[in-house]
mmCIF file of C-alpha atoms in Angstrom:
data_model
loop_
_atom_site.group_PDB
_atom_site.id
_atom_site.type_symbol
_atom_site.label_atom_id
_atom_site.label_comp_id
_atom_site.label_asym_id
_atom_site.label_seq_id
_atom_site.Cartn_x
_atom_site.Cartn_y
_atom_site.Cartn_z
ATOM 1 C CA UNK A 1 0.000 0.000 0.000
ATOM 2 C CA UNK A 2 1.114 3.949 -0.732
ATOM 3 C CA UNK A 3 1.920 5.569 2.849
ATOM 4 C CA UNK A 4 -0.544 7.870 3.722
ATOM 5 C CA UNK A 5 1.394 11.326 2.713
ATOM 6 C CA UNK A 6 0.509 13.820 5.662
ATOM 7 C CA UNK A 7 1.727 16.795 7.536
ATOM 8 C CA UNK A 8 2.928 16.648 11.331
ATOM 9 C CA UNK A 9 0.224 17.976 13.706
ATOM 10 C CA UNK A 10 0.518 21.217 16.199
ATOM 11 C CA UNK A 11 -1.572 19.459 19.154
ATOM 12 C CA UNK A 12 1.161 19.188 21.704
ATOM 13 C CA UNK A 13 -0.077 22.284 23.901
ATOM 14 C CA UNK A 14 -3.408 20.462 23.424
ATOM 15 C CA UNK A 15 -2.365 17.432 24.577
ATOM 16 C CA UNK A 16 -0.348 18.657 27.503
ATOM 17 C CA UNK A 17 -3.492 20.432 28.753
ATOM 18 C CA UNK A 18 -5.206 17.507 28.347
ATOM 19 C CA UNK A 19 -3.200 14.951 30.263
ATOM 20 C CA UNK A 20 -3.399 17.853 33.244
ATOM 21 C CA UNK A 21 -6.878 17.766 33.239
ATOM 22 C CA UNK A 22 -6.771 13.892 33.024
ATOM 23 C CA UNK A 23 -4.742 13.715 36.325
ATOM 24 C CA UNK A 24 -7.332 16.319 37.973
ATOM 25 C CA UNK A 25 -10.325 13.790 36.936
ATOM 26 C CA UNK A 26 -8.587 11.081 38.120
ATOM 27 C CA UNK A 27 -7.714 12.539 41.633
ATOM 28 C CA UNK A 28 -11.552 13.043 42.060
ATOM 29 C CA UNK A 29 -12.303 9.334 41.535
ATOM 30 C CA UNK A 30 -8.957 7.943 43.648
ATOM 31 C CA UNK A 31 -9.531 6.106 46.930
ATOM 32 C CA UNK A 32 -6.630 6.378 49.364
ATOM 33 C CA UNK A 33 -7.906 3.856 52.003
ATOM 34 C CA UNK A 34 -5.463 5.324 54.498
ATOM 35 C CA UNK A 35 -2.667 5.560 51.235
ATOM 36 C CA UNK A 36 -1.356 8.690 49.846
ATOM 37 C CA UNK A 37 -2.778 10.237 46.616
ATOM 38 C CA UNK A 38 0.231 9.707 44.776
ATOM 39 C CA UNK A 39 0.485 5.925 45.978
ATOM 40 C CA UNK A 40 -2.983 5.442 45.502
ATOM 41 C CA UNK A 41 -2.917 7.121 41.919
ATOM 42 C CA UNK A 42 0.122 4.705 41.351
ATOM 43 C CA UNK A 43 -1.791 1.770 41.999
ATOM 44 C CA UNK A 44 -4.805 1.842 40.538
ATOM 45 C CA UNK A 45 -7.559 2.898 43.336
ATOM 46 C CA UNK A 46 -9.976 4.322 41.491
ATOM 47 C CA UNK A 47 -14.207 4.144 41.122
ATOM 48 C CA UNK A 48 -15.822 4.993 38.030
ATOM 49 C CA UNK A 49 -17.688 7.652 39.802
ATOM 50 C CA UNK A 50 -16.468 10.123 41.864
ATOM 51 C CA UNK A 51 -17.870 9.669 45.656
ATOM 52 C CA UNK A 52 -17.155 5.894 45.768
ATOM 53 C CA UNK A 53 -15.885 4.327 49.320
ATOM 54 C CA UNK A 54 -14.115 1.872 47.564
ATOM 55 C CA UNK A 55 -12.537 1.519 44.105
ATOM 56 C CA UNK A 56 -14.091 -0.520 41.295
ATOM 57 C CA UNK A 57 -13.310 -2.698 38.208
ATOM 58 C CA UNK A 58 -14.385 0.369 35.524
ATOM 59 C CA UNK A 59 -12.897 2.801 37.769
ATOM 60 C CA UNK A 60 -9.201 0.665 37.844
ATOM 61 C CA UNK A 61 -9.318 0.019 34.612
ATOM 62 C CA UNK A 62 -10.571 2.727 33.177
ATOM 63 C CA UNK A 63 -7.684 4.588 34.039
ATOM 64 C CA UNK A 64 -5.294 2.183 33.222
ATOM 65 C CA UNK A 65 -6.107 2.222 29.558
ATOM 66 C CA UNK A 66 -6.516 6.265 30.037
ATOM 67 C CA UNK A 67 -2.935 6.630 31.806
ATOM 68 C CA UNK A 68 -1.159 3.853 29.042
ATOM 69 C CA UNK A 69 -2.331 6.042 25.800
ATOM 70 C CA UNK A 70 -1.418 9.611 27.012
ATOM 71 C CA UNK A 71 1.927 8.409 28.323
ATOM 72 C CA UNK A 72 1.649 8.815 31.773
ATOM 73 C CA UNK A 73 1.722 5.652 33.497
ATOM 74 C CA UNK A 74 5.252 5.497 32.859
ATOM 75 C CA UNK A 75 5.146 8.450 34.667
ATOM 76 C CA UNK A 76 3.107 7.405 37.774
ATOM 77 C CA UNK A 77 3.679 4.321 39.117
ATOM 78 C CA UNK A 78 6.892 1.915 39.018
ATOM 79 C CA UNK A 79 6.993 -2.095 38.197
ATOM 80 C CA UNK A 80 5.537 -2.873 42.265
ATOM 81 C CA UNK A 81 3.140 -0.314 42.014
ATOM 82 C CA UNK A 82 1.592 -2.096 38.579
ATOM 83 C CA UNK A 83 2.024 -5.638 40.296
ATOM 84 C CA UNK A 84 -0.269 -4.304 42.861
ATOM 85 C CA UNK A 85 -2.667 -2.579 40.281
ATOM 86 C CA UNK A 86 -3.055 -6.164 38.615
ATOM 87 C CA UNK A 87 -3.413 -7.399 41.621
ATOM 88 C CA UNK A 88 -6.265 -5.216 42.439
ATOM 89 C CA UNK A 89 -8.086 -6.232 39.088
ATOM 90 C CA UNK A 90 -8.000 -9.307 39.094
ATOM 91 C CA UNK A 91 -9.789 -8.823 42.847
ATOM 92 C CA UNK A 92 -12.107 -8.362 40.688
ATOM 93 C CA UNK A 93 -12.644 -12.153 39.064
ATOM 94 C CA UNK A 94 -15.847 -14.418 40.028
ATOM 95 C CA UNK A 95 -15.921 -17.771 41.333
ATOM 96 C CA UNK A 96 -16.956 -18.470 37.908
ATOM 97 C CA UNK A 97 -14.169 -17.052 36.041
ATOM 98 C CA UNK A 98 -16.123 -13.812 34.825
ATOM 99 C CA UNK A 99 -15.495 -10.434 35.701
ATOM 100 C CA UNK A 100 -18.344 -8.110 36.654
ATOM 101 C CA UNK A 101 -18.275 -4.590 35.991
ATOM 102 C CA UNK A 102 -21.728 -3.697 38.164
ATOM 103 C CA UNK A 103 -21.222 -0.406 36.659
ATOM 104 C CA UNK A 104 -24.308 2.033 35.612
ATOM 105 C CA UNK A 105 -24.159 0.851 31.654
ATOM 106 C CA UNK A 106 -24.375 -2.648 32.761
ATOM 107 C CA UNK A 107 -21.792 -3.842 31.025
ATOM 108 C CA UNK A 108 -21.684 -7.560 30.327
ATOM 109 C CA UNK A 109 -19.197 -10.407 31.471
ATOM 110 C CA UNK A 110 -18.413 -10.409 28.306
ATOM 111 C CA UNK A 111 -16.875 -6.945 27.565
ATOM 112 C CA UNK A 112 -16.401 -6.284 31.661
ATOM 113 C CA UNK A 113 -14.017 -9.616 31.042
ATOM 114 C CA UNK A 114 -12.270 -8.734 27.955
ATOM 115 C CA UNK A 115 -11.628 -5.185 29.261
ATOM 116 C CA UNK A 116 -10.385 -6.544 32.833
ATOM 117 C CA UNK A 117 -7.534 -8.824 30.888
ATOM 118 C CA UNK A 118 -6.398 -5.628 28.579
ATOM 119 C CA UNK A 119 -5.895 -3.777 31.745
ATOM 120 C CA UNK A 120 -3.962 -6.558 32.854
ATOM 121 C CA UNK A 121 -1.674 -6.865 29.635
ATOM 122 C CA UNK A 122 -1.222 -3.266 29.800
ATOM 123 C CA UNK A 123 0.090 -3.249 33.247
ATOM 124 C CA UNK A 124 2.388 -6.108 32.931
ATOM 125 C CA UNK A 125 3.955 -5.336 29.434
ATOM 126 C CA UNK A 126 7.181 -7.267 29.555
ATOM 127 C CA UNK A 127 8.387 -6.636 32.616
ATOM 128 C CA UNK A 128 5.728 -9.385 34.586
ATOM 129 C CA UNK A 129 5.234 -12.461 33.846
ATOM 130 C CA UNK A 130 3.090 -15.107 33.571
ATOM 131 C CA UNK A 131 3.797 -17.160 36.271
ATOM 132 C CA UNK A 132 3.504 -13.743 37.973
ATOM 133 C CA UNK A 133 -0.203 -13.216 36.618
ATOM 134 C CA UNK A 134 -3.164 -15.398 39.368
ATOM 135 C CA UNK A 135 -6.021 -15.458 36.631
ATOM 136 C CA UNK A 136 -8.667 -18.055 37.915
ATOM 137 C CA UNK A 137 -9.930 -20.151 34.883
ATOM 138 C CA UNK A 138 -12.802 -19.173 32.872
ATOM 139 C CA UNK A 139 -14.810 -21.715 34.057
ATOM 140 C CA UNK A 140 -18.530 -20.920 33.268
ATOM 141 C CA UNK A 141 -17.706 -19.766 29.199
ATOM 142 C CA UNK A 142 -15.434 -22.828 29.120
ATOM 143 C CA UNK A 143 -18.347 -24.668 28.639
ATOM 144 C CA UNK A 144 -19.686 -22.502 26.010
ATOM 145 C CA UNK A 145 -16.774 -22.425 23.620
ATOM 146 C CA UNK A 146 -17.058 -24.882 20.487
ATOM 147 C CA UNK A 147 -13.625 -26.914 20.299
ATOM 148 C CA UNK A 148 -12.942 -26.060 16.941
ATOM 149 C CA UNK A 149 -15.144 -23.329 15.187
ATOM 150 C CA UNK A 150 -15.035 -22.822 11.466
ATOM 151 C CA UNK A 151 -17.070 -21.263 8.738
ATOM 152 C CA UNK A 152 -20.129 -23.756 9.147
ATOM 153 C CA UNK A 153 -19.111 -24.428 13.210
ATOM 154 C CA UNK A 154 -20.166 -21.215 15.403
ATOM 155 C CA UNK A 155 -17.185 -20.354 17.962
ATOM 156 C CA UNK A 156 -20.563 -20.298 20.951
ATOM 157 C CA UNK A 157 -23.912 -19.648 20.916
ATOM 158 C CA UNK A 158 -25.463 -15.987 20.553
ATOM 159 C CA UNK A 159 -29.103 -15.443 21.171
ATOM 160 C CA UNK A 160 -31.846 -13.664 19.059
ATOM 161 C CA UNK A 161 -31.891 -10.385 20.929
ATOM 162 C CA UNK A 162 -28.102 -10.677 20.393
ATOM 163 C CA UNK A 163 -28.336 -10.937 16.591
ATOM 164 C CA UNK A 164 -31.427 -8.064 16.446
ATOM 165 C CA UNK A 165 -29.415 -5.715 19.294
ATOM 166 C CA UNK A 166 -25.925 -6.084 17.483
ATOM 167 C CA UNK A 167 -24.314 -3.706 19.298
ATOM 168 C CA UNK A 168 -24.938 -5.561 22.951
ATOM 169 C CA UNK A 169 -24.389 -8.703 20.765
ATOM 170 C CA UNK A 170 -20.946 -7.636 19.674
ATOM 171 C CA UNK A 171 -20.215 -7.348 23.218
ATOM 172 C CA UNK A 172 -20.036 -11.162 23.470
ATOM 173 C CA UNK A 173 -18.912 -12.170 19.943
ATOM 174 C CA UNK A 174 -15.604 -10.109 20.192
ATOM 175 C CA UNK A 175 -15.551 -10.115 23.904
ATOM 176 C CA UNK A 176 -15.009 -13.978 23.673
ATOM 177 C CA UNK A 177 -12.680 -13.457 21.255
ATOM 178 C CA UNK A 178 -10.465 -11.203 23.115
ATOM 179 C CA UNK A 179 -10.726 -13.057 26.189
ATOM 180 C CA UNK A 180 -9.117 -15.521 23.862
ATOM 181 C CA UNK A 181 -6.497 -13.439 22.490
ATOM 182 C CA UNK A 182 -5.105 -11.762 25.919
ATOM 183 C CA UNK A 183 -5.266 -15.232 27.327
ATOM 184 C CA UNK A 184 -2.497 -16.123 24.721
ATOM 185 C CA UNK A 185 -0.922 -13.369 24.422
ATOM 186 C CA UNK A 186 -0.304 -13.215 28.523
ATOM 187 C CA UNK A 187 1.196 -16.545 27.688
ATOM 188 C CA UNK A 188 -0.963 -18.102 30.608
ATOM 189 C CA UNK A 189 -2.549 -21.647 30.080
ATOM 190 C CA UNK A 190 -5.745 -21.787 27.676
ATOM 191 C CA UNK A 191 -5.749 -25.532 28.159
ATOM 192 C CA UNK A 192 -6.292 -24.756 32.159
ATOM 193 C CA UNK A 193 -8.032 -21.291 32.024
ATOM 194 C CA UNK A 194 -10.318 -22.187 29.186
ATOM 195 C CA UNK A 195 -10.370 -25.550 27.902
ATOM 196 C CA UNK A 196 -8.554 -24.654 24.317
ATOM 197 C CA UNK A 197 -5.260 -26.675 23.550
ATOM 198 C CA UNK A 198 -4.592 -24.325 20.743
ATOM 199 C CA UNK A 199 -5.795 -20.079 21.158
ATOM 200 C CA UNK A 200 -4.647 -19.558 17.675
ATOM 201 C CA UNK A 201 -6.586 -22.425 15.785
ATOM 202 C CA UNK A 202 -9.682 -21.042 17.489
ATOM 203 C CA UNK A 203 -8.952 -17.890 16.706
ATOM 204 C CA UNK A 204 -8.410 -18.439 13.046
ATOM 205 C CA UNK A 205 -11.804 -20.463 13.396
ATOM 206 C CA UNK A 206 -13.491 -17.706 15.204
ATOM 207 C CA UNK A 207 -12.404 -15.372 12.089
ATOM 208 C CA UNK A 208 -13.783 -17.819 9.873
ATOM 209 C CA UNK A 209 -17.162 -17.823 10.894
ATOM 210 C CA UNK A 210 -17.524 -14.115 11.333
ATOM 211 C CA UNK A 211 -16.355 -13.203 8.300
ATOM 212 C CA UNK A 212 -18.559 -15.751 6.136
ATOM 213 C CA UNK A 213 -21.792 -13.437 7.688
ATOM 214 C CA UNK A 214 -20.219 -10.141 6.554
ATOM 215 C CA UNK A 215 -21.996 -7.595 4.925
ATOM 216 C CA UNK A 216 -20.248 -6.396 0.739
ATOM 217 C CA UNK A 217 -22.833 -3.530 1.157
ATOM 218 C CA UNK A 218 -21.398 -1.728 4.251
ATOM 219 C CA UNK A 219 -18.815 -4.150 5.371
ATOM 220 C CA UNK A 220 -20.990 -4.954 8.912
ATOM 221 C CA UNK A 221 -22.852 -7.680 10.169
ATOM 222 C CA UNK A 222 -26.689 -8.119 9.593
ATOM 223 C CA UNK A 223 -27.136 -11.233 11.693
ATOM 224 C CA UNK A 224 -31.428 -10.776 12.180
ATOM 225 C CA UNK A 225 -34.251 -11.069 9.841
ATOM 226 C CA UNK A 226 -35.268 -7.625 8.253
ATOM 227 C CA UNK A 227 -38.541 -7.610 9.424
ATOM 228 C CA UNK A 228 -37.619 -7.654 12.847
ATOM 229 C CA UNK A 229 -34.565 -5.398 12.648
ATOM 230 C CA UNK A 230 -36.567 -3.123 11.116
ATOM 231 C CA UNK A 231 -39.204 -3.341 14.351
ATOM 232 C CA UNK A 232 -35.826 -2.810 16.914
ATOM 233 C CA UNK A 233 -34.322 -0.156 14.883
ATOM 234 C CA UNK A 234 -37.783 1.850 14.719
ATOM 235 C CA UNK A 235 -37.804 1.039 18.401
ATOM 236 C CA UNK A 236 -34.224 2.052 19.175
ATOM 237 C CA UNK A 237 -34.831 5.182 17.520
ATOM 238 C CA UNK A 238 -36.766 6.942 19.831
ATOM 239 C CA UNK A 239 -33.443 6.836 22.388
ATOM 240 C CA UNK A 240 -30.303 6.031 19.564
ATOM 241 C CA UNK A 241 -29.086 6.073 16.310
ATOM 242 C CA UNK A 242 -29.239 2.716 14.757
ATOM 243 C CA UNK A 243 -26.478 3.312 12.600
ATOM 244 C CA UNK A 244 -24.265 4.523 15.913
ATOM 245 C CA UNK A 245 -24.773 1.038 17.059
ATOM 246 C CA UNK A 246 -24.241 -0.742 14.302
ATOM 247 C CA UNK A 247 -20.705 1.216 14.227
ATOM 248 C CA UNK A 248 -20.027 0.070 17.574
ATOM 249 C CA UNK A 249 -21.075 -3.820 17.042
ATOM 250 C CA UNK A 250 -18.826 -3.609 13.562
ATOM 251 C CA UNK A 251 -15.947 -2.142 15.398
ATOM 252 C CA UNK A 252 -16.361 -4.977 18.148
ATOM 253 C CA UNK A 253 -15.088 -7.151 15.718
ATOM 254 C CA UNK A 254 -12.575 -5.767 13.557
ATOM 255 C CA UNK A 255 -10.533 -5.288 16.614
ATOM 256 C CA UNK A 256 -9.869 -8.605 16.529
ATOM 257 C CA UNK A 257 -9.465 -8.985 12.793
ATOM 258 C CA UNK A 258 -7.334 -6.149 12.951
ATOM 259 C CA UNK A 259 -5.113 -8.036 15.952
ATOM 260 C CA UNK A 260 -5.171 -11.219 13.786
ATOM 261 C CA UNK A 261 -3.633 -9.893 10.858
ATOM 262 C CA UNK A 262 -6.890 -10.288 8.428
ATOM 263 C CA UNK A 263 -7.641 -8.122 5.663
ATOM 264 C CA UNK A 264 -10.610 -6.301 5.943
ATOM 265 C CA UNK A 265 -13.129 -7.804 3.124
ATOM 266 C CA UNK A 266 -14.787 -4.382 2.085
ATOM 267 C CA UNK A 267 -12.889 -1.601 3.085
ATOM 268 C CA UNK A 268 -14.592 1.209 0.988
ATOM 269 C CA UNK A 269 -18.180 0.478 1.516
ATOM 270 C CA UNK A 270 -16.931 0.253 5.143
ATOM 271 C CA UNK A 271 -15.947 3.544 4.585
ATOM 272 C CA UNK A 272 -18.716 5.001 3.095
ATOM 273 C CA UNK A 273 -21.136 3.814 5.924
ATOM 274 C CA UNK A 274 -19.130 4.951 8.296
ATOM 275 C CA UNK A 275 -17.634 8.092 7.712
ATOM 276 C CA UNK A 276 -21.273 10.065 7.434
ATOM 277 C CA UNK A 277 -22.004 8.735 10.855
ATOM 278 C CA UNK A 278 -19.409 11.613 11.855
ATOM 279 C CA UNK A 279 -21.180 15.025 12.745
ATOM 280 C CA UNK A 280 -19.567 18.148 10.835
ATOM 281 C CA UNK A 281 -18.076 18.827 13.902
ATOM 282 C CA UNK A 282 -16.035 16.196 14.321
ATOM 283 C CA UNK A 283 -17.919 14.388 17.165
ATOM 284 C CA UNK A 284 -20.204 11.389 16.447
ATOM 285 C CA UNK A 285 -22.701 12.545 19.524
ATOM 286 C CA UNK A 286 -22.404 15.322 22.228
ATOM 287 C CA UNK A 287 -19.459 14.608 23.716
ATOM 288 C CA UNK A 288 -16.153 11.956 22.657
ATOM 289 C CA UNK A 289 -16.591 8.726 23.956
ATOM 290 C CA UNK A 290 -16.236 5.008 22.646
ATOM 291 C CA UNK A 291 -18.231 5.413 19.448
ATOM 292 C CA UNK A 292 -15.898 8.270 18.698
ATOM 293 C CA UNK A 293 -13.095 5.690 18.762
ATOM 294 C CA UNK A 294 -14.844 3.089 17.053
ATOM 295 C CA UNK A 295 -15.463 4.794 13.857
ATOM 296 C CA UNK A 296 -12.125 6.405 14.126
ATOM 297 C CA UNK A 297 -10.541 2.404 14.048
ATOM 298 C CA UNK A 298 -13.053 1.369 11.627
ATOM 299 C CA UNK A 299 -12.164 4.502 9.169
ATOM 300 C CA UNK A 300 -8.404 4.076 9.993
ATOM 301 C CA UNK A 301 -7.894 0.462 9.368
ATOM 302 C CA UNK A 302 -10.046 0.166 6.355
ATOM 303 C CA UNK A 303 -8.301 3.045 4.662
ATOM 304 C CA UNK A 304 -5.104 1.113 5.355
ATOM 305 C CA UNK A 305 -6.174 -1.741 3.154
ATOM 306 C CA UNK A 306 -6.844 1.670 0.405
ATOM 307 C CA UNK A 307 -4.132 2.948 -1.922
ATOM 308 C CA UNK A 308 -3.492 6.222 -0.796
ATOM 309 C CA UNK A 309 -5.384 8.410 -3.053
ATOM 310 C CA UNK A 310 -8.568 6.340 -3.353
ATOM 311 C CA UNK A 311 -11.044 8.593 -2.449
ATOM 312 C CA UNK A 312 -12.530 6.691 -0.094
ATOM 313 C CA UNK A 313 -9.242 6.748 1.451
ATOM 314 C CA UNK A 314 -8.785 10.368 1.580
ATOM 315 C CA UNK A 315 -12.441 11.073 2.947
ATOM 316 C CA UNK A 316 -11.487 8.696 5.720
ATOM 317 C CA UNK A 317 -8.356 10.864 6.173
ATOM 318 C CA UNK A 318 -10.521 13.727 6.610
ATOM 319 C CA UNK A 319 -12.846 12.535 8.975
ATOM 320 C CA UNK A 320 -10.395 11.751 11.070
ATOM 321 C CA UNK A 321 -8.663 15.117 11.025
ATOM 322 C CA UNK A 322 -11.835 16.582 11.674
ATOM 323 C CA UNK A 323 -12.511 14.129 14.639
ATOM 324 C CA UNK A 324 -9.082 14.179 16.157
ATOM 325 C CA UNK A 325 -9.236 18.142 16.680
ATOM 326 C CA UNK A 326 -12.707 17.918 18.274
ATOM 327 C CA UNK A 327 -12.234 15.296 20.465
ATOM 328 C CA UNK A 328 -9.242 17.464 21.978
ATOM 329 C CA UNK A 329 -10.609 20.654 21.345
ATOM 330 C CA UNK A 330 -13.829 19.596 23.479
ATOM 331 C CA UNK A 331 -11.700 17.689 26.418
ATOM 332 C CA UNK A 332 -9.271 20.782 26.552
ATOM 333 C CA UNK A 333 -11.480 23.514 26.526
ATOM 334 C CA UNK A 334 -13.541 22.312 29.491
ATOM 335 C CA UNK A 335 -12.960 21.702 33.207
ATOM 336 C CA UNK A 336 -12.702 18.052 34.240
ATOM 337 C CA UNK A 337 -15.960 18.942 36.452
ATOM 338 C CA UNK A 338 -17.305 19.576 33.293
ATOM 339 C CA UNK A 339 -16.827 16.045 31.872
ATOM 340 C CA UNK A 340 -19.291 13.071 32.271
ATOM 341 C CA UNK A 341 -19.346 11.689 35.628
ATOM 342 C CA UNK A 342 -18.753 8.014 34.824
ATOM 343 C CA UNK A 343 -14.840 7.405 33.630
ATOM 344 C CA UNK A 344 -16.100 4.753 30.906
ATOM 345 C CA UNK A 345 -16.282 7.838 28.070
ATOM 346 C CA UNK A 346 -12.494 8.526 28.830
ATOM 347 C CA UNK A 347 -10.493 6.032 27.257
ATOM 348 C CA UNK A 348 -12.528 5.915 24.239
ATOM 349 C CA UNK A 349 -12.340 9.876 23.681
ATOM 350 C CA UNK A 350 -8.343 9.344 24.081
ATOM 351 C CA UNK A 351 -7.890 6.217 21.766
ATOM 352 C CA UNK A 352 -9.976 7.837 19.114
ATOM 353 C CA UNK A 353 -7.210 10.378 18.864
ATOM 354 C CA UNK A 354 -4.549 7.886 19.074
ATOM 355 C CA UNK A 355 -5.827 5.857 16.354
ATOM 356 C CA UNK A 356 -5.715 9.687 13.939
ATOM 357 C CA UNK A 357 -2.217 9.591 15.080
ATOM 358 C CA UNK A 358 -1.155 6.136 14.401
ATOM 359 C CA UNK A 359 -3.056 6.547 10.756
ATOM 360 C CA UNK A 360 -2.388 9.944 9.639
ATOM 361 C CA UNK A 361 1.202 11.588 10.660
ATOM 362 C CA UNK A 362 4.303 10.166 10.351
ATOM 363 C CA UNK A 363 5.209 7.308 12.837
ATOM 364 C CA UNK A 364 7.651 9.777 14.698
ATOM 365 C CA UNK A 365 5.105 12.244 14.987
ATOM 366 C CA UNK A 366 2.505 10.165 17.166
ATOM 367 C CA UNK A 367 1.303 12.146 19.798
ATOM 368 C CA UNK A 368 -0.173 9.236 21.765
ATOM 369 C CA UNK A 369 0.040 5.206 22.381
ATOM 370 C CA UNK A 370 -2.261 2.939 20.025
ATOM 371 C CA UNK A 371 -3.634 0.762 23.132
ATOM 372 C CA UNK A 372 -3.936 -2.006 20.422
ATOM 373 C CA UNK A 373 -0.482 -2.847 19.732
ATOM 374 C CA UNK A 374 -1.155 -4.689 23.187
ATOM 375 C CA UNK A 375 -4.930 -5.361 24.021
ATOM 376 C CA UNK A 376 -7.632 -6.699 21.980
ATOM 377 C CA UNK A 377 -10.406 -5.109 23.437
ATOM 378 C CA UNK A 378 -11.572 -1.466 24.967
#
């Protein structure tokens, strides 16, 4: 493919505010339990929500992710202080292998699970080990993973509402798959955590049958019948924008295609559905969040797969200018007070700008840290 041919941005006062205000949100949401702030900070004691007695899976890893792309964990805590931040989310695992994020989106074990064991790969990068790492096995979706899925073989089983609601569906059909791919890439035992002599054949299996179902139209997955999509999406439309959700449950899964290696199979009608979903001003909704980074991946990686001046390539390339200075502009020009209450929105808002950076300048321009060089879920 032709490299993408692109000046170097002027955001660095822009992202310097922003990490300050970042460390002011997060001081709101710490819980010293008798530590000091800067301890505390260091080792992951944080709630979602400011107020909290205690901290909280969202809240710990939340920041995590938040603290790894602006480039300030390196700044904040030390190797100990990240063997006791892993140590605080994994806390967090059920007697039945799933994490539980109890948090006010009601997240599933799916995502809550997949999100839990980024943090974790995050916080050890290569400096912790494996035999270092006490992950319980995955006991309950041991017993709903197919041995060896393939085109005609499904990976598990995903319900109705899960094929009509394919944005909380996506949840669990990438979630499972991430699980998957953290478990290997933490180099801990799939045979013992999950039942799977060989992550990568799944993997390749899982790919398989997910990519038989896609869409040559948009390059997403329509996994219900019409008639009753149409009945959700009239329903969903009184709250949401369809399309906004099918973003999401698209992006769901080309994170792991994308960590696999796997071409996408329709990059420019991918494209073309996606980029509209943009508002003029750069923002998908009212303020940067996960959707944000979602069609910021989606627009990035396709375009990737693009000769450089394709068109479809360069409107992606625009969007994503256009995204990348309102998703700073908006987090820079207001008070952290001023932000959403729950720290979910915050690592999404950040990697969307990451991704613009990792697509658009040159590599020795990147402003921030693509979280997906090491996790396969957010």
């Amino acid at each position: 493919m032709t490299a993408i041919p692109l000046h170097k941005p002027v955001f660095d006062d822009a992202r310097d505010g922003v990490r300050r205000r970042i460390l002011d949100y997060a001081r709101a949401r710490c819980i010293g339990l008798g530590q000091p702030p800067a301890r505390a900070m260091a080792r992951g004691r944080f709630a979602d929500h400011p107020g909290a007695d205690r901290p909280t899976l969202m809240g710990t890893v939340d920041f995590a992710y938040a603290f790894h792309v602006t480039g300030l964990l390196d700044e904040l805590s030390n190797p100990d202080d990240r063997r006791r931040w892993i140590e605080l989310v994994l806390s967090f695992q059920g007697e039945d292998g799933w994490f539980r994020a109890k948090d006010r989106q009601t997240h599933g074990v799916e995502h809550a699970t997949a999100y839990a064991l980024g943090a974790v790969q995050i916080l050890a990068g290569s400096r912790i080990r494996a035999g270092e790492l006490a992950v319980a096995p995955l006991t309950d979706l041991r017993g709903q993973l197919a041995p060896q899925p393939s085109a005609r073989q499904a990976p598990f089983a995903v319900g109705l509402l899960d094929r009509i609601h394919f944005w909380r569906g996506s949840h669990r059909v990438g979630g499972i798959a991430a699980i998957v791919g953290a478990v290997r890439d933490l180099r801990l035992d799939s045979a013992r955590l999950l039942g799977l002599d060989d992550p990568d054949a799944w993997l390749r299996g899982w790919a398989g049958n997910v990519l038989a179902r896609v869409s040559p139209a948009d390059g997403m997955w329509h996994e219900a019948p019409a008639a009753l999509q149409m009945a959700f999406d009239a329903a969903y439309r009184l709250r949401h924008d369809p399309g906004h959700a099918r973003i999401g449950g698209a992006a769901h899964l080309y994170w792991i295609i994308s960590r696999l290696g796997i071409p996408y199979p329709h990059p420019q009608p991918l494209i073309d559905a996606v980029a509209p979903r943009v508002g003029p001003g750069g923002l998908c909704e009212r303020h940067p969040y996960c959707l944000d980074f979602d069609a910021a991946f989606l627009l990035a990686r396709a375009a990737d797969h693009l000769d450089a001046a394709d068109p479809a390539a360069e409107r992606a390339r625009r969007t994503l200018e256009r995204s990348r200075r309102a998703v700073l502009a908006w987090l820079e020009e207001r008070a952290p007070e001023r932000w959403p209450a729950g720290s979910h929105f915050l690592p999404g808002a950040l990697a969307a700008v990451a991704e613009a950076d990792r697509a658009l300048p040159p590599a020795d321009a990147r402003g921030w840290t693509d979280a997906f060089e090491t996790v396969w879920w957010l």
